[in-house]
PDB file of C-alpha atoms in Angstrom:
ATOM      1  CA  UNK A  25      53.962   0.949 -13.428  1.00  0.00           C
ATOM      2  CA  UNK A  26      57.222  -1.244 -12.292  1.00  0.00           C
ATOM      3  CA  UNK A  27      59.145   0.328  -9.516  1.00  0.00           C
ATOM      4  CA  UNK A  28      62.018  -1.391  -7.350  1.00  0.00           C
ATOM      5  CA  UNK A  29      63.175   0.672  -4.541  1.00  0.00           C
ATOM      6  CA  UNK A  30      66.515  -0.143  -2.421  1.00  0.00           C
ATOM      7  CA  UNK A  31      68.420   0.994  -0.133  1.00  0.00           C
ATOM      8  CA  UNK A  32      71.540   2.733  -1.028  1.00  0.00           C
ATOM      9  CA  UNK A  33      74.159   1.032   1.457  1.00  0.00           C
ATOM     10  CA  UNK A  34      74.791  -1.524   3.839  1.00  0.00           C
ATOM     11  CA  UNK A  35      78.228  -1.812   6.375  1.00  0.00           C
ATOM     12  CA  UNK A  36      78.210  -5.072   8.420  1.00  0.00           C
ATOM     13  CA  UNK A  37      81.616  -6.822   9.693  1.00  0.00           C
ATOM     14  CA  UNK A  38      83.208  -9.822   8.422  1.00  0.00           C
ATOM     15  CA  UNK A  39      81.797 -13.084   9.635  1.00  0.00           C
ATOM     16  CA  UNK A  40      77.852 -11.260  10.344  1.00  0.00           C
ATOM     17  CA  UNK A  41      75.250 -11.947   8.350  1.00  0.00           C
ATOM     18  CA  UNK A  42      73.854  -9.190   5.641  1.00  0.00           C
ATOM     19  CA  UNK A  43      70.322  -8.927   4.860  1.00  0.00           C
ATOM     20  CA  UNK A  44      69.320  -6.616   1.838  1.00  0.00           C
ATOM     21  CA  UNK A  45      65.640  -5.428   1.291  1.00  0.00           C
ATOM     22  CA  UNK A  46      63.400  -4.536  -1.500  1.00  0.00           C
ATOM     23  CA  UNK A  47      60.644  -3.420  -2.160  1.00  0.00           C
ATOM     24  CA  UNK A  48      58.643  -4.146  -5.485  1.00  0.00           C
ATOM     25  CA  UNK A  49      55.307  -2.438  -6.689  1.00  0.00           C
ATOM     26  CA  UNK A  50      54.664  -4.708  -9.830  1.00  0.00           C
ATOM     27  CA  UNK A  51      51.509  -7.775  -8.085  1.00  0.00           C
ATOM     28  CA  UNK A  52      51.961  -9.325 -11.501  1.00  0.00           C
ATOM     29  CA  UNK A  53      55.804 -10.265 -11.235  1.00  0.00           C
ATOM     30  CA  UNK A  54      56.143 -13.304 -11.204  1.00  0.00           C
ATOM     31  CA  UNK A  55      59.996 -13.625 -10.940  1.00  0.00           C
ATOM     32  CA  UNK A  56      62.490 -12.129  -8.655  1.00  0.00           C
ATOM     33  CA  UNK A  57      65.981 -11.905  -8.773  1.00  0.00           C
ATOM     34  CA  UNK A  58      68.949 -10.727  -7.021  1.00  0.00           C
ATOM     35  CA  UNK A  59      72.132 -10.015  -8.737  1.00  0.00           C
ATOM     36  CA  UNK A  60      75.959  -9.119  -8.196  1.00  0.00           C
ATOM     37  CA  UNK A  61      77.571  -6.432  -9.764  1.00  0.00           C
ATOM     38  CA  UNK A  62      81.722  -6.024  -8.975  1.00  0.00           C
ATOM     39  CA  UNK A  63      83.707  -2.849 -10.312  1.00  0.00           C
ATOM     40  CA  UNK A  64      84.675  -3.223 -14.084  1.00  0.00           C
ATOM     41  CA  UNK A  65      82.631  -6.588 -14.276  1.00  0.00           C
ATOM     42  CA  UNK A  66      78.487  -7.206 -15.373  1.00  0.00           C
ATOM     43  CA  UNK A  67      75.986  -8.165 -13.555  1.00  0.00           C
ATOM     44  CA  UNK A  68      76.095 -11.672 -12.034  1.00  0.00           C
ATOM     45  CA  UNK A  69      72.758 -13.956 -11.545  1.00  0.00           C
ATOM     46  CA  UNK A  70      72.983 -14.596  -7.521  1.00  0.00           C
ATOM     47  CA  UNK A  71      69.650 -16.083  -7.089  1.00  0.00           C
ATOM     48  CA  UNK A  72      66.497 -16.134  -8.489  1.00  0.00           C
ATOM     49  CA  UNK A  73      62.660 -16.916  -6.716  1.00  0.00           C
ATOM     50  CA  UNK A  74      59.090 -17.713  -8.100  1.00  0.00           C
ATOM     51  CA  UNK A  75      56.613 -15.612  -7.127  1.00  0.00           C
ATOM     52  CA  UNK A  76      54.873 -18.630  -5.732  1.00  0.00           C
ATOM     53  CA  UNK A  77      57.483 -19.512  -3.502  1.00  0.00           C
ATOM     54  CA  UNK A  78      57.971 -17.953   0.099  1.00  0.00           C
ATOM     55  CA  UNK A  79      61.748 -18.717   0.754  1.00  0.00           C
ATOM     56  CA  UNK A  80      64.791 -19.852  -1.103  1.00  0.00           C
ATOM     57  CA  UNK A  81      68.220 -21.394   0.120  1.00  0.00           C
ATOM     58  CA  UNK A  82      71.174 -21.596  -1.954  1.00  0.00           C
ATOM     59  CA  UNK A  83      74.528 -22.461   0.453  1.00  0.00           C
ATOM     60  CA  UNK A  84      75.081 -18.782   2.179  1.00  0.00           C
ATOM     61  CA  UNK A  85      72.376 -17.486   0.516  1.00  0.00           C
ATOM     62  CA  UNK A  86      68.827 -17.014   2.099  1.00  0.00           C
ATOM     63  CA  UNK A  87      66.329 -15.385  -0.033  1.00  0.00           C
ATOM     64  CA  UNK A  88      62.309 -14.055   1.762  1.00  0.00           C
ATOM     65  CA  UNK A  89      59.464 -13.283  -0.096  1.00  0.00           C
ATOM     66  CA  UNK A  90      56.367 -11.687   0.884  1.00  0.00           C
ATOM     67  CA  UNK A  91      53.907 -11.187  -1.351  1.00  0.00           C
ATOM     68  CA  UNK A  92      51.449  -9.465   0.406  1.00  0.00           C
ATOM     69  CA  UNK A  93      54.010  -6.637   1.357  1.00  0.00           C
ATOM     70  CA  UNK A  94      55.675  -6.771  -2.211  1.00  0.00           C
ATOM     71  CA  UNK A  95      59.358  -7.013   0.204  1.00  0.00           C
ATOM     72  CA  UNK A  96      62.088  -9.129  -1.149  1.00  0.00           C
ATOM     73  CA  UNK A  97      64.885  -9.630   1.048  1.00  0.00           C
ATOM     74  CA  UNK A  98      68.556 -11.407   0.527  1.00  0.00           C
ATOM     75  CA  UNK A  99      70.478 -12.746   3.394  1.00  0.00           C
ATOM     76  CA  UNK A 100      73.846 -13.365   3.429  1.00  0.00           C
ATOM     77  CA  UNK A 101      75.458 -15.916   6.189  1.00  0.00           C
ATOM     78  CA  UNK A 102      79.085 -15.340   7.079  1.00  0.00           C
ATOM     79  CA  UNK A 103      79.743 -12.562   4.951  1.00  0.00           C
ATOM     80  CA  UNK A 104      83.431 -12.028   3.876  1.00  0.00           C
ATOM     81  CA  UNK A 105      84.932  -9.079   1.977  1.00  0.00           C
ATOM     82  CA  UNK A 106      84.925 -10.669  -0.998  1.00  0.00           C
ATOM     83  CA  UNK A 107      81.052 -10.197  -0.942  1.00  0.00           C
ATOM     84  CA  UNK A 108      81.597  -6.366  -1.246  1.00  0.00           C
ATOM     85  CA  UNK A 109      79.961  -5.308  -4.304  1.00  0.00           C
ATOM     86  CA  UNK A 110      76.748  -3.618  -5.189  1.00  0.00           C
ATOM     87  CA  UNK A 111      72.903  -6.086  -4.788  1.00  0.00           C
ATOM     88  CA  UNK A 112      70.515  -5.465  -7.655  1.00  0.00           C
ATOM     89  CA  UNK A 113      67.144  -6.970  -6.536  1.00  0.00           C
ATOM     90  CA  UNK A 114      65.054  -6.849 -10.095  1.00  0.00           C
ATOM     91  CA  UNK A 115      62.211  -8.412 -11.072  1.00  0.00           C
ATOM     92  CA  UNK A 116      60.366  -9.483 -14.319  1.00  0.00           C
ATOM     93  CA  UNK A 117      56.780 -10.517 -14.946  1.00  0.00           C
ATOM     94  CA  UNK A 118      57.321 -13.413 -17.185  1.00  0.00           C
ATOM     95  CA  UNK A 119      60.650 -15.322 -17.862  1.00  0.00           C
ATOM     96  CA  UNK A 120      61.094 -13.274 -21.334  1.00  0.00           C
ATOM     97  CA  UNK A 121      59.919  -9.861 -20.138  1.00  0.00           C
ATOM     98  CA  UNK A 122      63.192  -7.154 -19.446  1.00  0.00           C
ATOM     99  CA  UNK A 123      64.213  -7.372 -15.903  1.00  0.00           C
ATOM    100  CA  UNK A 124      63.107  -3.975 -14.027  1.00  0.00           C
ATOM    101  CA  UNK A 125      66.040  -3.201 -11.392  1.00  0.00           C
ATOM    102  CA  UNK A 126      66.194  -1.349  -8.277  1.00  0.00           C
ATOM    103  CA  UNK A 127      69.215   1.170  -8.042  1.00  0.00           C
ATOM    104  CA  UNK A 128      71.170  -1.170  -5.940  1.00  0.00           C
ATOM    105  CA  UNK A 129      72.592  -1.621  -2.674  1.00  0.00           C
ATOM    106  CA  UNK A 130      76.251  -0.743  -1.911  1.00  0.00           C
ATOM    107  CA  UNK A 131      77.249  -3.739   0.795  1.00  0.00           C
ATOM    108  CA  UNK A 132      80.623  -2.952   2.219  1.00  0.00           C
ATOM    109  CA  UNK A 133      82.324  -5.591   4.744  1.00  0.00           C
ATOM    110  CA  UNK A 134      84.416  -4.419   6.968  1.00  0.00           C
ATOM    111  CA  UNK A 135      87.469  -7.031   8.227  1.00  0.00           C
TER     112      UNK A 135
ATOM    113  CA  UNK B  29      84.424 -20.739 -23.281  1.00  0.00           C
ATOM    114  CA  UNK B  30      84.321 -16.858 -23.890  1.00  0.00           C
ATOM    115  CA  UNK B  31      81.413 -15.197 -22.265  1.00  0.00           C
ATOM    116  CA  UNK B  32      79.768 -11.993 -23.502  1.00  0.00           C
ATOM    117  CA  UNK B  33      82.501  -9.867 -25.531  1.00  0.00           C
ATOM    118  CA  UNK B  34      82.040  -6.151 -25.341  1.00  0.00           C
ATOM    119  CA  UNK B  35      83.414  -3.269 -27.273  1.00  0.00           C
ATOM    120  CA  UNK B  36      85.005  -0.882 -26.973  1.00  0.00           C
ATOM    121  CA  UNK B  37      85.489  -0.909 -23.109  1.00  0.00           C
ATOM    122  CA  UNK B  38      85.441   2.963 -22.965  1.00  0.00           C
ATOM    123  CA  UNK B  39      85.160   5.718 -25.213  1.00  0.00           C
ATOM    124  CA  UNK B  40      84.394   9.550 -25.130  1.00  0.00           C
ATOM    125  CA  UNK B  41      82.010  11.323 -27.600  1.00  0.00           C
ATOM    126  CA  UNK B  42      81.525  14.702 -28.195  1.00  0.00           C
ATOM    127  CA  UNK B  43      77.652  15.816 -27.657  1.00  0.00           C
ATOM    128  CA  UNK B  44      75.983  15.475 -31.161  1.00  0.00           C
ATOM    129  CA  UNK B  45      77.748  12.781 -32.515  1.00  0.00           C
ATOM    130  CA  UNK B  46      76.839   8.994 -33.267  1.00  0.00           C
ATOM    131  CA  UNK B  47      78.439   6.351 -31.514  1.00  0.00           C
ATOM    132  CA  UNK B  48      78.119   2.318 -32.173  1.00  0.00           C
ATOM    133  CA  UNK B  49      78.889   0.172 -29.264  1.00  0.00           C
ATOM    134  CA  UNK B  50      79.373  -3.703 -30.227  1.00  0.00           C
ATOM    135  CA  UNK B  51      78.473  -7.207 -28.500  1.00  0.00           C
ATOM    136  CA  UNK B  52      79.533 -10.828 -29.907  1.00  0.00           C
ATOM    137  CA  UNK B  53      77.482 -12.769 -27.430  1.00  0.00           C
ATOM    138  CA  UNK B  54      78.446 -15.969 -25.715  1.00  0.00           C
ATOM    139  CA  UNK B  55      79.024 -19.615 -27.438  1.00  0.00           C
ATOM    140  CA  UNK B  56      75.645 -20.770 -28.369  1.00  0.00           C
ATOM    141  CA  UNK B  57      73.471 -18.006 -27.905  1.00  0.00           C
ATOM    142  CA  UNK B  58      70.971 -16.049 -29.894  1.00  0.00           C
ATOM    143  CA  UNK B  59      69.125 -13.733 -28.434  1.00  0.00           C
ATOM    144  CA  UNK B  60      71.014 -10.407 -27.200  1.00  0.00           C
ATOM    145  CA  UNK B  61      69.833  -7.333 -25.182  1.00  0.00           C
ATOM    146  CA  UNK B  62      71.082  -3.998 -24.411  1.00  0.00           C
ATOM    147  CA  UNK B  63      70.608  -2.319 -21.005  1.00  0.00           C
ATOM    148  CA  UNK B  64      71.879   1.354 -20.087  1.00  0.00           C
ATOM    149  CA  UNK B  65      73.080   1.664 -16.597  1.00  0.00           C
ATOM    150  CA  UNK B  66      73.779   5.750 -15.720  1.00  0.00           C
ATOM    151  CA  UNK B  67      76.168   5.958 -12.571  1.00  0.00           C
ATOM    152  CA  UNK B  68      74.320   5.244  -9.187  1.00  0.00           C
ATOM    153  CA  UNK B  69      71.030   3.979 -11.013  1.00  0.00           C
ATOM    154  CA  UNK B  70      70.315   0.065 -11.390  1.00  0.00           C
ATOM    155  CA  UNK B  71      69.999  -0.987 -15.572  1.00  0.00           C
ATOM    156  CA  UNK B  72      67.550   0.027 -17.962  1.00  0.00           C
ATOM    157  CA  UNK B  73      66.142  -2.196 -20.683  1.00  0.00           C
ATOM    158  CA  UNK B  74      66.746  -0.145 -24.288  1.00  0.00           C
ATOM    159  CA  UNK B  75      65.630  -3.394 -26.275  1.00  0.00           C
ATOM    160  CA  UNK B  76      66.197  -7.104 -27.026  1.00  0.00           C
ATOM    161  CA  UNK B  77      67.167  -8.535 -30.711  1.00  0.00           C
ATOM    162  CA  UNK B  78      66.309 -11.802 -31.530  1.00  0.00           C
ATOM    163  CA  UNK B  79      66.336 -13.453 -35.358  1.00  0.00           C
ATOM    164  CA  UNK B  80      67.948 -10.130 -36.391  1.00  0.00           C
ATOM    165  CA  UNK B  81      64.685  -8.487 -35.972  1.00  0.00           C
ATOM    166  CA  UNK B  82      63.994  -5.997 -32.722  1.00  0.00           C
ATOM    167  CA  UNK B  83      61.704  -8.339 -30.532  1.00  0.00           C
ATOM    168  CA  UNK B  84      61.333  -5.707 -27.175  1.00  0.00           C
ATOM    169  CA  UNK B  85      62.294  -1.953 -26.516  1.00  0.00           C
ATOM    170  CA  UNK B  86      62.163  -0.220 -23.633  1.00  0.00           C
ATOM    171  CA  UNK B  87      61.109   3.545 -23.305  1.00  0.00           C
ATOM    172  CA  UNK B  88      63.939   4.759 -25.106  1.00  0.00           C
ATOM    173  CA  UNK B  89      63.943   7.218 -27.152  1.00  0.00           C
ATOM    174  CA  UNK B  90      64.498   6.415 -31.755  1.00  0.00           C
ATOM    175  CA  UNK B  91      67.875   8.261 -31.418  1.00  0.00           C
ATOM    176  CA  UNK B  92      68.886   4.294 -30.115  1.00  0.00           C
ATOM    177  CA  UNK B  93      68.561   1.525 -32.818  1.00  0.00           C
ATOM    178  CA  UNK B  94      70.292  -1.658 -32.820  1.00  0.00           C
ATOM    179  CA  UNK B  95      71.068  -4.505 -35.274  1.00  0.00           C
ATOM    180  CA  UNK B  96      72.117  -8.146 -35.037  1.00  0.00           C
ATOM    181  CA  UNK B  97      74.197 -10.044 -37.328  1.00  0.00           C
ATOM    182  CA  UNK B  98      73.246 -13.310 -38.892  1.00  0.00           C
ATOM    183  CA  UNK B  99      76.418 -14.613 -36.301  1.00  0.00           C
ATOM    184  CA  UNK B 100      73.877 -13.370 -33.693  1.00  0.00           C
ATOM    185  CA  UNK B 101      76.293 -10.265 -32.831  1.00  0.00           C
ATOM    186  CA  UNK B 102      74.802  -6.901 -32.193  1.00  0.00           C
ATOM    187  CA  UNK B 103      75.369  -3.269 -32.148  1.00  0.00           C
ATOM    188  CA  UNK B 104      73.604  -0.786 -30.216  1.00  0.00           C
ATOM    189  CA  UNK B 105      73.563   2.949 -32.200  1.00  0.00           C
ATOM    190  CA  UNK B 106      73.298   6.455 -30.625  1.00  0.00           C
ATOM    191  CA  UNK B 107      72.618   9.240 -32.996  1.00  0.00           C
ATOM    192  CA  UNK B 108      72.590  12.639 -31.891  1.00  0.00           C
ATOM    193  CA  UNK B 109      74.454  12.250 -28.315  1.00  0.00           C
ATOM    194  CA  UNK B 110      73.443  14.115 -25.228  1.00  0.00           C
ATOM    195  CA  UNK B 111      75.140  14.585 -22.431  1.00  0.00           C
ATOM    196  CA  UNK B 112      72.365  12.138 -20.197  1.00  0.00           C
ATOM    197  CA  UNK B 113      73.477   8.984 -22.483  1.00  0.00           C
ATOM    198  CA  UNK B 114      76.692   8.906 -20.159  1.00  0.00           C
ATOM    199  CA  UNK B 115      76.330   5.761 -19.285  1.00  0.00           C
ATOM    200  CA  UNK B 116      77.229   2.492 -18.634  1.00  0.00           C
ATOM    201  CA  UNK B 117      76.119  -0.112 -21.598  1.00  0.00           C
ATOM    202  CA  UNK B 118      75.708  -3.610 -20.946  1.00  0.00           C
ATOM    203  CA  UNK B 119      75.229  -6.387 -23.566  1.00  0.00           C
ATOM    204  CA  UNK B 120      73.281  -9.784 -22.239  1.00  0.00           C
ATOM    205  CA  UNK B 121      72.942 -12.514 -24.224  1.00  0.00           C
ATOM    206  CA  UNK B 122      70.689 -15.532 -23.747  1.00  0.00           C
ATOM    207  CA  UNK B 123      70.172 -19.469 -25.180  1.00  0.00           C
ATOM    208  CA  UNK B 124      68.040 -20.736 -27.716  1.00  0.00           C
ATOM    209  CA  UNK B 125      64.939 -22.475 -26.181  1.00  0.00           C
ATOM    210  CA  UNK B 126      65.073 -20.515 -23.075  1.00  0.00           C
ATOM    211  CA  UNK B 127      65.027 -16.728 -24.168  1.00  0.00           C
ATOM    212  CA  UNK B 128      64.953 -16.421 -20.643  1.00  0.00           C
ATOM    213  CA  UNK B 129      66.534 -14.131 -18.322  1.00  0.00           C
ATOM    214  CA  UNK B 130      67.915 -17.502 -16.566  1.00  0.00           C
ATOM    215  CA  UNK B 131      70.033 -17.547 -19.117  1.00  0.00           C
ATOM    216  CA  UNK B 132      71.220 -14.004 -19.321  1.00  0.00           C
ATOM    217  CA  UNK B 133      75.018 -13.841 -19.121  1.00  0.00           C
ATOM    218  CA  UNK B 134      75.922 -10.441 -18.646  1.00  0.00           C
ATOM    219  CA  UNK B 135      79.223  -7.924 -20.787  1.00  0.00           C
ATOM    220  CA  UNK B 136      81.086  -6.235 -18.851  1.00  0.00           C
ATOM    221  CA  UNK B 137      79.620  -3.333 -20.217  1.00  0.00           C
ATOM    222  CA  UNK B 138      81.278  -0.065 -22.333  1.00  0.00           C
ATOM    223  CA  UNK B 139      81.618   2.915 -20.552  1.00  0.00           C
ATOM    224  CA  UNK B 140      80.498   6.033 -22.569  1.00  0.00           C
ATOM    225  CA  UNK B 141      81.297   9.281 -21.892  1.00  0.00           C
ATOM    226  CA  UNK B 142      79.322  12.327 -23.338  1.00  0.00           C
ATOM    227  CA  UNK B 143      81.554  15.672 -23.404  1.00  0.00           C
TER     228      UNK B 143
END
């Protein structure tokens, strides 16, 4: 069956770099994504990846993918505090199939 | 452009009773789906409506049922409340010609409380 595992928090000071990991059981995803979820908001798309692809870039936003190990990671550049929220990795095995998520990451930035 | 409307923001229900939680999706969508997030757990597909006719469900139990409107607005039904269905609810809507979670734009969710 689908399983997404996280882990629970992450504490790095202003101006480091994050990196959030994930680890995914499903060989048949074929989409990965990570999303952003603030207190009293939804969930926001961050990034997305193809299961054929090994890396993604999107400004301060680095995503891995290995797809041997089933590990999906998300690396933040420069992080400020305004990127303290909770990381959803989740992943789906077509476009239209329900998203699976992991129980999220907690990343608090500390000024 | 309003996104994804959700309502009520939060209510509390007595254990036993029905509750209907409501979504009007965003401009130009019209396909929604319902996802149950309990506190400290990541989201949890109950099902996706499409046409006005169910088109996915999770593994959630019949005591959930949902409609959408002909104005592609749904509502997600609980019948028989326990106290596990504390939750929060989250509405996603998505484009035609897509149906895909690319296009999800996320409620803000309603937060339900089972006393």
């Amino acid at each position: 069956g689908e399983d997404v595992e996280q882990s629970l928090f992450l504490s790095v000071r202003e101006g480091d770099s994050s990196v959030i990991n994930c680890t995914y059981t499903d060989s048949s995803s074929t989409y990965l994504y990570w999303y952003k979820q603030e207190p009293g908001a939804g969930l926001q798309l961050l990034t997305y990846i193809f299961s054929n692809m090994d890396m993604k870039q999107d400004q301060r936003l680095t995503v891995l993918l290995n797809k041997k190990d089933k590990h999906l990671s998300l690396r933040i550049a420069d992080t400020q505090t305004g990127d303290s929220a909770i990381y959803f990795c989740a992943e789906s095995i077509t476009g239209n199939t329900p998203l699976v998520f992991g129980k999220g990451t907690r990343l608090s930035v500390i000024a | 452009d309003a996104g994804v409307t959700q309502s009520p923001t939060h209510l509390i229900k007595t254990r036993g009773q029905q509750v209907t939680l409501r979504c009007s999706p965003k401009s130009g969508h019209d396909t929604v789906s319902w996802y149950q997030q309990a506190l400290g757990q990541g989201p949890q597909f109950i099902f996706q409506y499409y046409e006005e006719e169910e088109r996915q469900r999770g593994n959630f139990p019949d005591r959930f049922s949902g409609h959408q409107f002909p104005n592609y607005s749904s509502e997600l039904n609980v019948n028989a409340l326990l106290l596990g269905d504390s939750a929060l609810y989250l509405c996603a809507s998505s484009p035609p010609g897509t149906g895909t979670i690319l296009g999800y734009t996320f409620g803000s969710g309603t937060r339900l409380t089972v006393v």
